[in-house]
Tab-separated table of C-alpha atoms and ligand atoms in Angstrom:
chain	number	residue	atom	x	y	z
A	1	UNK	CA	31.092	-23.999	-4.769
A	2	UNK	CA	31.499	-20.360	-5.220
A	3	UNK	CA	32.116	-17.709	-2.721
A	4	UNK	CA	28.588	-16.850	-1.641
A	5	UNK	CA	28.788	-12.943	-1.487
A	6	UNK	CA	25.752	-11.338	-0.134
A	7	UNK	CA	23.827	-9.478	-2.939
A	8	UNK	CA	22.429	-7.429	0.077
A	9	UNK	CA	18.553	-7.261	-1.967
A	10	UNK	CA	19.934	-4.496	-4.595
A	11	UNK	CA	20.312	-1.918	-1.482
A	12	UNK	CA	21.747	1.194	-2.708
A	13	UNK	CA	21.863	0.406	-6.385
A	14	UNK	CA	19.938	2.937	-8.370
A	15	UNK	CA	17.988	0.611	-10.982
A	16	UNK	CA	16.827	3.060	-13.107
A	17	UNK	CA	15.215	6.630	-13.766
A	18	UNK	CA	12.612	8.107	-13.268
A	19	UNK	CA	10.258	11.665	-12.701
A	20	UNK	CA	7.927	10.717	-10.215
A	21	UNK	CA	9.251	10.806	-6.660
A	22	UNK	CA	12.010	11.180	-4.839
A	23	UNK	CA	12.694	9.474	-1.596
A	24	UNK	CA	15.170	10.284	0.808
A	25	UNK	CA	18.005	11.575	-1.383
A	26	UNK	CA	18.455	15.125	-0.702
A	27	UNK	CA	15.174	16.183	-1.968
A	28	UNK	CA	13.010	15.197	0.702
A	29	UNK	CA	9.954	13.062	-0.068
A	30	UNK	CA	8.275	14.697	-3.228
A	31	UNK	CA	5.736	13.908	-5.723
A	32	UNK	CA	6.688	15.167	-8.994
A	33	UNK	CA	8.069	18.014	-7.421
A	34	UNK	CA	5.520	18.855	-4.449
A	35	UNK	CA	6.691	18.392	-1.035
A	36	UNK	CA	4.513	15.539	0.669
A	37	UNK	CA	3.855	17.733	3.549
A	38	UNK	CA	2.372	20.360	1.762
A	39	UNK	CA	-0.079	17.692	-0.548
A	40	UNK	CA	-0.779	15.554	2.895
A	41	UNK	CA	-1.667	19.254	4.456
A	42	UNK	CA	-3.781	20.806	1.899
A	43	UNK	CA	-4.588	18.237	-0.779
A	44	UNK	CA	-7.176	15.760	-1.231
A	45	UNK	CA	-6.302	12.072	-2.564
A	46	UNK	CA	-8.162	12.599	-6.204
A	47	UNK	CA	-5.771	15.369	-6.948
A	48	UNK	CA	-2.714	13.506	-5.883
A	49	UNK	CA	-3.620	10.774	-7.828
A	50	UNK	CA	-4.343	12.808	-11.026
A	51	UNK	CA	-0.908	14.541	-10.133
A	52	UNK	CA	0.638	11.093	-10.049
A	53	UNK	CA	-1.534	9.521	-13.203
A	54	UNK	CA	-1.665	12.482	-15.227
A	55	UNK	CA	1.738	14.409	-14.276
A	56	UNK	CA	0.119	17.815	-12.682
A	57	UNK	CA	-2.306	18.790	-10.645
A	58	UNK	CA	-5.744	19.443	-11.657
A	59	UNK	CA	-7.448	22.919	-12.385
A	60	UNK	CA	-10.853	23.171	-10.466
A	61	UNK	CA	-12.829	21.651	-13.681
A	62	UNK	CA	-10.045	18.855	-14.516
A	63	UNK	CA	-10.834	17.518	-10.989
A	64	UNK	CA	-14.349	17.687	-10.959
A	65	UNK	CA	-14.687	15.522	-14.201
A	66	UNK	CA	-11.901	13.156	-12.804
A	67	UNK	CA	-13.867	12.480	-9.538
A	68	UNK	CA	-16.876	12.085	-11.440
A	69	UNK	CA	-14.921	9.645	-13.388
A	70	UNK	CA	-14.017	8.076	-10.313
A	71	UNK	CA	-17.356	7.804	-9.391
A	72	UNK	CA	-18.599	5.940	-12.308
A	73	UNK	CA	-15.799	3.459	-11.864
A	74	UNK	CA	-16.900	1.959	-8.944
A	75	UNK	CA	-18.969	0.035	-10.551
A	76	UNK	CA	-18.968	-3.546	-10.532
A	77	UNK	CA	-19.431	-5.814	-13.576
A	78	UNK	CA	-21.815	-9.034	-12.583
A	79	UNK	CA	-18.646	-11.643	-13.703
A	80	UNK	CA	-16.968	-9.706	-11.416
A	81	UNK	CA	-19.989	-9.980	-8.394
A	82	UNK	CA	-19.964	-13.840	-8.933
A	83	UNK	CA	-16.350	-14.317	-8.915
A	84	UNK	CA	-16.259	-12.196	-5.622
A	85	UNK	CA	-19.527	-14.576	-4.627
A	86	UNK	CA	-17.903	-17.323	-5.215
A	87	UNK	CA	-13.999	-16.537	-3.397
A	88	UNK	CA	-14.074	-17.936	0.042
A	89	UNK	CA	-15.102	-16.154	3.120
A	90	UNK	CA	-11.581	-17.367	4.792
A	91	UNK	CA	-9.545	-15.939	1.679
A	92	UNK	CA	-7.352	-13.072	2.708
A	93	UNK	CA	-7.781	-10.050	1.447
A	94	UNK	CA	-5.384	-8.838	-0.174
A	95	UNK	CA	-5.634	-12.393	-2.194
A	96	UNK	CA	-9.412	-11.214	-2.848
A	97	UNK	CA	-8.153	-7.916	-4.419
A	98	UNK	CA	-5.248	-9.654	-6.371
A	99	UNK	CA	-7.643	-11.743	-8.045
A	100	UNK	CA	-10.347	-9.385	-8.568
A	101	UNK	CA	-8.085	-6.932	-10.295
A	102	UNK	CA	-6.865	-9.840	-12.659
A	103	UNK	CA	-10.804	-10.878	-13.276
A	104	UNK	CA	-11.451	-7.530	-14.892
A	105	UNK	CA	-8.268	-7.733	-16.754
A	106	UNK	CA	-10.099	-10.379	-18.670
A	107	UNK	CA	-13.391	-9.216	-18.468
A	108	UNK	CA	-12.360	-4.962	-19.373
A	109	UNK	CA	-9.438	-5.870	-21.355
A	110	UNK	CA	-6.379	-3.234	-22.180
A	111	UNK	CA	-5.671	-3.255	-25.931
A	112	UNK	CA	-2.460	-4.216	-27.067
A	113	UNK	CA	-1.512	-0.699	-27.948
A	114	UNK	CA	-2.380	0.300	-24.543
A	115	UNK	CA	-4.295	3.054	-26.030
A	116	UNK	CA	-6.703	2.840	-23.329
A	117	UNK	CA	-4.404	2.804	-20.461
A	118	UNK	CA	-5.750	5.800	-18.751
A	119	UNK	CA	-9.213	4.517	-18.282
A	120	UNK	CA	-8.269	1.539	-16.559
A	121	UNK	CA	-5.887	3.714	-14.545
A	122	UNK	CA	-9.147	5.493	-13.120
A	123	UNK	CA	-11.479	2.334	-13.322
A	124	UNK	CA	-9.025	0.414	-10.931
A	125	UNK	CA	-8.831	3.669	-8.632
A	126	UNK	CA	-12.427	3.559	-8.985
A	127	UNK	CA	-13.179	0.086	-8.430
A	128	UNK	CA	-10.955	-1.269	-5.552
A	129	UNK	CA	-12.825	0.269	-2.768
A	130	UNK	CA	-16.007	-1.484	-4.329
A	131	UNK	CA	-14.445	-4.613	-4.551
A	132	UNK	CA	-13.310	-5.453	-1.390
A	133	UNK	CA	-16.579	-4.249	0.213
A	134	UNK	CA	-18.825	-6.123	-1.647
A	135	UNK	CA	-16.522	-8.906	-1.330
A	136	UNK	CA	-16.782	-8.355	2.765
A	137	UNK	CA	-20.597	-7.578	3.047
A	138	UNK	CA	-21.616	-10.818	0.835
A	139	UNK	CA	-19.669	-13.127	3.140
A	140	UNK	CA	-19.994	-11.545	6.718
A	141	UNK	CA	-23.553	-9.776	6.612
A	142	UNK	CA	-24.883	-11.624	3.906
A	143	UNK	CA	-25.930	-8.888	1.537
A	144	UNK	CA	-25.268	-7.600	-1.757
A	145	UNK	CA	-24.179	-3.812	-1.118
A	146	UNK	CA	-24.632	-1.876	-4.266
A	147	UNK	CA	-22.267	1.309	-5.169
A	148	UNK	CA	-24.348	4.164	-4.961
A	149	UNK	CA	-22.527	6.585	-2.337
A	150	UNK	CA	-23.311	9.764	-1.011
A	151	UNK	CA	-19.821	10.171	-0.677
A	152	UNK	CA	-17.172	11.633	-3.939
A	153	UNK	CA	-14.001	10.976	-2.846
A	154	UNK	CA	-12.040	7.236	-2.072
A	155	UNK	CA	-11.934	7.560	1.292
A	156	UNK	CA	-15.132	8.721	2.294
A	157	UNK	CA	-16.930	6.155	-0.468
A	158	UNK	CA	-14.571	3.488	1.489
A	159	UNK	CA	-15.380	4.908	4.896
A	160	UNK	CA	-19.264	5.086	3.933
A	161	UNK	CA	-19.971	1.617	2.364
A	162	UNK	CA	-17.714	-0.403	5.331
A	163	UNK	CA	-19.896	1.083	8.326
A	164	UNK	CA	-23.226	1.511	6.099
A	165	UNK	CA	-23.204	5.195	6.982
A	166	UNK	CA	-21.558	8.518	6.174
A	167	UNK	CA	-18.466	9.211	7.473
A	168	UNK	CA	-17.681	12.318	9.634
A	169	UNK	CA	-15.353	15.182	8.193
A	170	UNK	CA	-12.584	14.002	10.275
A	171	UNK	CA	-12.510	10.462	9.053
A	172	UNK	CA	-12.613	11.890	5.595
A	173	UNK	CA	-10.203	14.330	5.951
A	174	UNK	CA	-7.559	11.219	8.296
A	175	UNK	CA	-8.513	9.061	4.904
A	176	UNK	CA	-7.118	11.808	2.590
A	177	UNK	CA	-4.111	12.261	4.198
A	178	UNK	CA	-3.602	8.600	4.840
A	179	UNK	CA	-3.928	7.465	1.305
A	180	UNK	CA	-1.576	10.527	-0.214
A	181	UNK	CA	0.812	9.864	2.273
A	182	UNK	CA	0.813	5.943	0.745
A	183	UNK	CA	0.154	6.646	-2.962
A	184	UNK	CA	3.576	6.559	-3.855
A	185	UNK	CA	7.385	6.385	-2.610
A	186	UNK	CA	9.908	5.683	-5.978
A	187	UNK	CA	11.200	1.949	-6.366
A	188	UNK	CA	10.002	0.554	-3.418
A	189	UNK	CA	9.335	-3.508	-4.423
A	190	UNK	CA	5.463	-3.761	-5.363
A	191	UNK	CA	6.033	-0.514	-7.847
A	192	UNK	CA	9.535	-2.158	-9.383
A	193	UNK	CA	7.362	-5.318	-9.544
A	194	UNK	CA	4.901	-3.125	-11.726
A	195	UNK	CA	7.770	-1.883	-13.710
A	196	UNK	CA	9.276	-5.167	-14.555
A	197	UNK	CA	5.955	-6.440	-15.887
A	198	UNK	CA	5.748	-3.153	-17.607
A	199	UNK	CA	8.973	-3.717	-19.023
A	200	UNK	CA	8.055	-7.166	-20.957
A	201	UNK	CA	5.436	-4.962	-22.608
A	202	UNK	CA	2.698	-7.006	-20.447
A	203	UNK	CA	-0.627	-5.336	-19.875
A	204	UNK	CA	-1.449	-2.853	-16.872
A	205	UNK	CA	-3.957	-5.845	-15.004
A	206	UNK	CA	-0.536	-7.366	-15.227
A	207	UNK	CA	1.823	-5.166	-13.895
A	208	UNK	CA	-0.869	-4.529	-10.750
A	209	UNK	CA	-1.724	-7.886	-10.442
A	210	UNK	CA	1.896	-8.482	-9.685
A	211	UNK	CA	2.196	-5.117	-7.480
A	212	UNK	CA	-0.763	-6.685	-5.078
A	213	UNK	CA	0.905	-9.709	-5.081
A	214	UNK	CA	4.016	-8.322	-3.441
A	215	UNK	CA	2.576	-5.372	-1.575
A	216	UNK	CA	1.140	-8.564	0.900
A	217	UNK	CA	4.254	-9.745	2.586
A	218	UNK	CA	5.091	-8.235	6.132
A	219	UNK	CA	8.120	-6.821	4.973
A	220	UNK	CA	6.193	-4.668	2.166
A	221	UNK	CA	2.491	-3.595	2.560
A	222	UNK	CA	1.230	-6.174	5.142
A	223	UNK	CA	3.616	-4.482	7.838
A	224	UNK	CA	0.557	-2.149	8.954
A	225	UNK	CA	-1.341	-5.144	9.339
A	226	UNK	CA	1.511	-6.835	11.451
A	227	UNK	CA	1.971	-3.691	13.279
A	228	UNK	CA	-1.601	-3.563	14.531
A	229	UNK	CA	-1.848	-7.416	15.634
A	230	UNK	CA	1.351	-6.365	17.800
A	231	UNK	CA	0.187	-3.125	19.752
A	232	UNK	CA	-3.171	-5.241	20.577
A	233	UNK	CA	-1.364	-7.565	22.326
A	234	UNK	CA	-0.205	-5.084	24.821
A	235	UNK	CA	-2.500	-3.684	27.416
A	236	UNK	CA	-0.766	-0.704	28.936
A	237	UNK	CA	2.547	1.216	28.109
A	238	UNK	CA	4.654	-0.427	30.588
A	239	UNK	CA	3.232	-4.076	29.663
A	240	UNK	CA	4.296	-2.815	26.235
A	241	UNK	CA	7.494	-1.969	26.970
A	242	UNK	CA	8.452	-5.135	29.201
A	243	UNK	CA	7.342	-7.086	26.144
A	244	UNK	CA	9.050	-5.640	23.152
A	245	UNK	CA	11.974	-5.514	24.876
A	246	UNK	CA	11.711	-9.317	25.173
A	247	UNK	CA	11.031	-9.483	21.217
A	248	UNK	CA	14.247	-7.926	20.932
A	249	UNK	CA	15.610	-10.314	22.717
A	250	UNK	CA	14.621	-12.998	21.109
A	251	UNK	CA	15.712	-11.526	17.840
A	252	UNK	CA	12.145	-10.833	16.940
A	253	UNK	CA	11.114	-7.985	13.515
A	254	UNK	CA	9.172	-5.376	15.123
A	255	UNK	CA	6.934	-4.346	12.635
A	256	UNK	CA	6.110	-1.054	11.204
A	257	UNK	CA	9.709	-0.002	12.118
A	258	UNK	CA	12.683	0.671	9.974
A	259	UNK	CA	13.369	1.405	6.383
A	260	UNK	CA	15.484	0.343	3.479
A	261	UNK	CA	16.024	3.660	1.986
A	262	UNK	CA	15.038	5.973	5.271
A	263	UNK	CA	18.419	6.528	8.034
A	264	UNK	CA	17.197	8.589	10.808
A	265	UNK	CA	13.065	8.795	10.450
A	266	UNK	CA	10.392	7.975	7.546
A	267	UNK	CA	9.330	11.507	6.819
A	268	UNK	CA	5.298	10.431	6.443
A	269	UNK	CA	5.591	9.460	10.480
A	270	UNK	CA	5.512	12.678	11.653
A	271	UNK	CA	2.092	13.444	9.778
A	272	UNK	CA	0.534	9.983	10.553
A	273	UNK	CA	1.687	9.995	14.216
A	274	UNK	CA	-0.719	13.441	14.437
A	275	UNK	CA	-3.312	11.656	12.556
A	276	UNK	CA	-3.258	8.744	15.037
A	277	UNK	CA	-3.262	11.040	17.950
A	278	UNK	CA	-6.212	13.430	16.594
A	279	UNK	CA	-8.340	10.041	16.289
A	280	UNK	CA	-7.455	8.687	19.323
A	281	UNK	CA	-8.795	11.709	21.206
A	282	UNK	CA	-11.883	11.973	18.936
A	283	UNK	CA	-13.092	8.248	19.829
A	284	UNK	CA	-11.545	8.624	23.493
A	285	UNK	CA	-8.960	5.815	23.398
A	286	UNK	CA	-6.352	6.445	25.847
A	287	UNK	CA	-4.455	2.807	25.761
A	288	UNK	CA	-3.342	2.782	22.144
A	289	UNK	CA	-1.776	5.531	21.381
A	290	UNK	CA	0.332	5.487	24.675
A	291	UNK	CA	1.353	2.039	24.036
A	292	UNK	CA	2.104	2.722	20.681
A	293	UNK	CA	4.613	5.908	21.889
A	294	UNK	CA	6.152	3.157	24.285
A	295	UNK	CA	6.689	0.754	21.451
A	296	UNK	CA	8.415	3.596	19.609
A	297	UNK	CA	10.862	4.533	22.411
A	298	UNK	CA	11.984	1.139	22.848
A	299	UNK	CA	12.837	0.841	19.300
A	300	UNK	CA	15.004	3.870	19.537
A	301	UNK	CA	16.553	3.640	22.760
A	302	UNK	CA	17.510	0.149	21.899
A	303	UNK	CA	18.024	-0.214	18.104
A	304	UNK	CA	17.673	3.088	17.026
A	305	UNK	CA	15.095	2.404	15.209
A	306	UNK	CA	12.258	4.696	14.208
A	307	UNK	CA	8.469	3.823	13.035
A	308	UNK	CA	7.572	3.939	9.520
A	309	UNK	CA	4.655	4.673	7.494
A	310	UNK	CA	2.749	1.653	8.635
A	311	UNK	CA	3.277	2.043	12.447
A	312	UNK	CA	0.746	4.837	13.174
A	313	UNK	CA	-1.643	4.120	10.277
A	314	UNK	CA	-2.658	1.012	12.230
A	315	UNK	CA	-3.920	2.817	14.998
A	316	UNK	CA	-5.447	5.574	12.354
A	317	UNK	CA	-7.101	2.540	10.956
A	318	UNK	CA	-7.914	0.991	13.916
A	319	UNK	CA	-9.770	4.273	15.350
A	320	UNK	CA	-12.010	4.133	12.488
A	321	UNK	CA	-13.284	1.197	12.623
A	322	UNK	CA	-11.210	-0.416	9.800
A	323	UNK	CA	-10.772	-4.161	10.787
A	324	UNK	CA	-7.165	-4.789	10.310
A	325	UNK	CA	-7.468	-6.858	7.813
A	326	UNK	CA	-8.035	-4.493	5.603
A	327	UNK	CA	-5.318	-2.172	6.167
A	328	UNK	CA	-2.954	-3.182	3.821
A	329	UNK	CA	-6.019	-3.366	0.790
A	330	UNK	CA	-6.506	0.299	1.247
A	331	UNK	CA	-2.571	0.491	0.486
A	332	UNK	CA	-3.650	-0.664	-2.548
A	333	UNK	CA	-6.328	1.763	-3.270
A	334	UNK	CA	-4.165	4.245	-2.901
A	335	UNK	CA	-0.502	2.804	-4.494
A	336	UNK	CA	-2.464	1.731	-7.290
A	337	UNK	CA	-1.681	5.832	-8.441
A	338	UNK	CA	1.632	5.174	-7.754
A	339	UNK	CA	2.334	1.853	-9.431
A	340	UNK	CA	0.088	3.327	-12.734
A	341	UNK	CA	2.300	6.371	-12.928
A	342	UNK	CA	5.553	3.961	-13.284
A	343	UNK	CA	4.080	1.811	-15.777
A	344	UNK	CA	3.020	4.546	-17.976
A	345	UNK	CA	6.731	5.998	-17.094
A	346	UNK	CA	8.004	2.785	-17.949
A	347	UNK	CA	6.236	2.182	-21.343
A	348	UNK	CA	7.497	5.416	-22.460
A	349	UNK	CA	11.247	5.157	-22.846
A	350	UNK	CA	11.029	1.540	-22.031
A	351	UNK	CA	14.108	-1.105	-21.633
A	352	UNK	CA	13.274	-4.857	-20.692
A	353	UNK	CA	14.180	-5.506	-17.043
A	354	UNK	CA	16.231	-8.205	-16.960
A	355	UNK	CA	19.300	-8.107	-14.448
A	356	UNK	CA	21.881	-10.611	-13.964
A	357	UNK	CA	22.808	-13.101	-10.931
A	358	UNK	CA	26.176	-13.814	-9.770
A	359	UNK	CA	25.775	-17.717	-9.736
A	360	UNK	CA	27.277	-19.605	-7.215
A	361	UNK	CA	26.332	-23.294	-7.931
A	362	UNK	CA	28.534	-26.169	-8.717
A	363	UNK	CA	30.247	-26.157	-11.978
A	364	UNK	CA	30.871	-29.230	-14.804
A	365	UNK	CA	29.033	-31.899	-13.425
A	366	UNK	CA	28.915	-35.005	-15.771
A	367	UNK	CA	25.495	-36.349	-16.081
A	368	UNK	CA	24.485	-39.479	-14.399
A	369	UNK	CA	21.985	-41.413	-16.183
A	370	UNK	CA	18.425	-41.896	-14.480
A	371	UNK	CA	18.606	-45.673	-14.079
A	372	UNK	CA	22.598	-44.974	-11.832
A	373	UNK	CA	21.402	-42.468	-9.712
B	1	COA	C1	11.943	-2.429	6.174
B	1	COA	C2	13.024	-3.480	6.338
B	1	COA	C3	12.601	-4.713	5.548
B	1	COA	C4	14.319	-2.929	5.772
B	1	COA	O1	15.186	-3.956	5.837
B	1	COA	P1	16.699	-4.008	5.347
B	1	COA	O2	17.144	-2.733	4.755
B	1	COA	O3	16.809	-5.223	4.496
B	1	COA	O4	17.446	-4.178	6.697
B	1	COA	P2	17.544	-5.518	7.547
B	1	COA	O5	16.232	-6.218	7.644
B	1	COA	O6	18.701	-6.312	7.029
B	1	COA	O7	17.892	-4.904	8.960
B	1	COA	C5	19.200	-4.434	9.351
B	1	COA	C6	19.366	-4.699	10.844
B	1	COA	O8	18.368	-3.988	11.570
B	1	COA	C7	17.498	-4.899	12.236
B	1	COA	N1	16.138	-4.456	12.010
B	1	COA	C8	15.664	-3.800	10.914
B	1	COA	N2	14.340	-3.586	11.057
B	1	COA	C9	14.000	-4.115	12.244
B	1	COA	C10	12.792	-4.197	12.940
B	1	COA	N3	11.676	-3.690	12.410
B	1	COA	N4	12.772	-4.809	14.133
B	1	COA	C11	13.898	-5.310	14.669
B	1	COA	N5	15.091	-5.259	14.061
B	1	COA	C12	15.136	-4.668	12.857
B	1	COA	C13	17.712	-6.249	11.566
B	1	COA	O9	17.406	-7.317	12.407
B	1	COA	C14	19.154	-6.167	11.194
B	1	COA	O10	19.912	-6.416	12.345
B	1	COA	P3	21.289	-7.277	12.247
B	1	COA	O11	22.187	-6.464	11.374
B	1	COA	O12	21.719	-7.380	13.667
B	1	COA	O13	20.899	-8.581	11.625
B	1	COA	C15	13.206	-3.845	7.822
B	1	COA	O14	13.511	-2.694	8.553
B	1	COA	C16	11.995	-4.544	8.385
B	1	COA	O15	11.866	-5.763	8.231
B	1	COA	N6	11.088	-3.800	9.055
B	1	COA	C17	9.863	-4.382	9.563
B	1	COA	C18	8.838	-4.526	8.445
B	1	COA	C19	8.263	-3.211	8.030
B	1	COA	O16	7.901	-2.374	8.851
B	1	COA	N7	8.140	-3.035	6.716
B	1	COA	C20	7.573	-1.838	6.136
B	1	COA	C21	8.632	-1.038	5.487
B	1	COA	S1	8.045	0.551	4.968
C-alpha cells in the first residue's frame, strides 16, 4: 500500500474563478462587489437575488416586475401537488424539496440550449417556499393550502402561509436579512456541487438537485438544524455550560461553530446574533438567547472557536415559529440565488470538472479466478 497522505478535503486550494463573492480573503464578505453588511442592512432578499441572478441590482421598475415574477412562480403544477401528496409524512424535508425540485425538472423542462435558464432561475425562487408548505399542511393539518398570499416578498409569503396569517414587519424584515445573509458565500460544497453538474453541461434541475442533496448533511446546511436540537436540550446558561463542556470532552462537534474558510469569526454572526436577540425580546424569551451566549463562550474560551452562520439563525428561526425542521429548507430558498448565479457563471466560460485522486490502493494483483477464490 501507498503512503496514505491526507488530502485534507481540498482546504486552501483555489478550484477555480469566479465574480460572484468573495469570502474571507481580504475583501471581506461581498456580493459582486457590495459589502454584506450594507445589503443585510438596507436590502431586501428579491434584490439580492436579482443582484446575484442577474449581476446588478435592480432599478425601482426592474424589481417590481421581478417580484411580480416571483409571485407568479409560486405556483404549483397538479403533478407536482400529487407527487408532494403522495411523499410520506415521515420524509425529511429537505428530501421533500430535493425531490420536488427534480419533479418539475421533468414536468417544466430546461431546453438543451439552456435558453430558458433564467425563468427557471425565478420559478425555483418562486416555488420552494410553496412547496414545502403545501407539502407540510397536506400531511400535518390535512388541507390543501393554495398560493394566493397577501404577502410579495419570500419571506413574508413563507412566514404567511406556515402560520396561516400575515406576518408582522419584524418577522419580515428578520426573514430578509436572514435569507441575504445565506444566499450565497463562493465555493462552499452544495454551490461547487452545482458547478460540477454545471460543468458536464447537465441541466439547472440538475445542478440544484445535487446542491439540496448536499446542503442536508450537518456539516453543510443541516448544521442550523443540529444547532437548534442542541441549545433545546439545555435549560439555563449554567446547565448549558456544564454540558458542552462535557461534549468537549467527549470529543463531541458542536454545531453551528467553526468554519473552513473563516479564522477568527464568520462575518454574518455579528448581524444574525442582533437578529436573534431583537426576536428574543419581541416574543419575551429570556432562556435561549442566554444559553445560546453561554454555548458561545465555551466554544471560545476552550477551542477558540466562534459561531457561524447557522448558530444564531436557529434561535431567529426558532422565535418565529419555524419548526426546526425546516431551517435548513429555507437555506435553500435562499442559496438557490446563489447556486443559479454559479451555474450560469459556470456555463459561460465553462471547463468540465474533473480532478484527479492520488490513489493509494494495492498495485499488480494477478487475478484469481471465481471458482479459487
Ligand atoms: C465547518 C467545519 C466542517 C469545518 O471543518 P474543517 O475545516 O474540516 O475542520 P475540522 O473539522 O478538521 O476541525 C479542525 C479541528 O477543530 C475541531 N472543531 C472544528 N469545528 C468544531 C466544532 N464545531 N466543535 C468542536 N470541535 C470542532 C475539530 O474537532 C478539529 O480538532 P482536532 O484537530 O483536534 O481533530 C467544522 O468546523 C464543523 O464540523 N463545524 C460544525 C458543523 C457546522 O457548524 N457546519 C456549518 C459550517 S458553516
Amino acid at each position: 500500500m501507498k503512503d496514505t497522505k491526507k488530502t485534507g478535503g481540498l482546504a486552501g486550494i483555489v478550484a477555480g474563478r469566479s465574480a460572484i463573492c468573495t469570502v474571507g480573503t481580504g475583501h471581506g464578505l461581498n456580493y459582486r462587489g457590495y459589502d454584506i453588511y450594507d445589503l443585510a442592512q438596507n436590502a431586501t432578499f428579491e434584490e439580492v437575488a436579482y443582484l446575484l441572478t442577474k449581476g446588478e441590482l435592480p432599478k425601482p421598475k426592474e424589481l417590481a416586475q421581478y417580484k411580480q415574477e416571483l409571485i407568479l412562480a409560486r405556483s404549483l403544477p397538479e403533478a407536482l401537488k400529487t407527487v408532494l401528496k403522495t411523499l410520506p409524512k415521515n420524509s425529511n424535508p429537505m428530501d421533500i424539496m430535493r425531490t420536488a425540485c427534480s419533479t418539475l425538472g421533468c414536468l417544466e423542462q430546461e431546453t438543451s440550449d439552456f435558453s430558458n435558464q433564467a425563468e427557471i432561475i425565478t420559478r425555483l425562487l418562486g416555488i420552494f417556499p410553496s412547496i414545502l408548505l403545501y407539502w407540510h399542511h397536506y400531511h400535518i393539518n390535512g388541507k390543501e393550502i393554495d398560493t394566493n398570499s397577501t404577502q410579495d416578498s419570500i419571506g413574508g409569503y413563507f412566514l404567511e402561509k406556515l402560520h396561516g396569517k400575515a406576518p408582522n414587519e419584524l418577522w419580515i424584515k428578520a426573514m430578509h436579512v436572514s435569507l441575504i445573509l445565506y444566499a450565497e458565500h463562493e465555493f462552499n460544497a452544495s454551490t461547487f456541487a452545482a458547478r460540477i453538474a454545471a460543468s458536464t453541461l447537465s441541466d439547472i434541475y440538475s445542478a440544484i438537485t445535487a446542491a439540496i442533496g448536499v446542503l442536508r448533511g450537518p456539516l453543510h446546511g443541516g448544521a442550523n438544524e443540529a444547532a437548534m436540537e442542541l441549545i433545546s436540550e439545555f435549560s439555563s446558561p449554567e446547565n448549558a455550560t456544564k454540558g458542552i463542556f462535557e461534549k468537549l470532552e467527549n470529543k463531541a462537534k458542536i454545531m453551528g461553530f467553526g468554519h473552513r474558510v473563516y479564522v477568527s469569526n464568520d462575518p454574518r454572526n455579528i448581524v444574525i446574533k442582533e437578529w436573534s436577540r431583537k426576536l428574543a425580546d419581541d416574543c419575551k424569551n429570556t432562556t435561549i438567547f442566554p444559553i445560546s451566549e453561554a454555548i458561545e463562550k465555551v466554544m471560545w474560551d476552550e477551542k477558540k472557536l466562534f459561531p457561524n452562520l447557522d448558530f444564531y439563525s436557529a434561535s431567529t428561526y426558532h422565535f418565529m415559529g419555524i419548526p426546526t425542521a425546516y431551517f435548513t429548507p429555507i437555506f435553500i430558498m435562499s442559496r438557490t440565488a446563489g447556486w443559479a448565479a454559479h451555474v450560469v457563471e459556470q456555463r459561460g466560460d465553462n471547463k468540465l470538472i474533473r480532478p484527479n485522486s492520488e490513489y493509494i490502493g494495492p498495485d499488480n494483483r494477478a487475478y484469481v479466478a471465481l471458482n479459487e477464490r
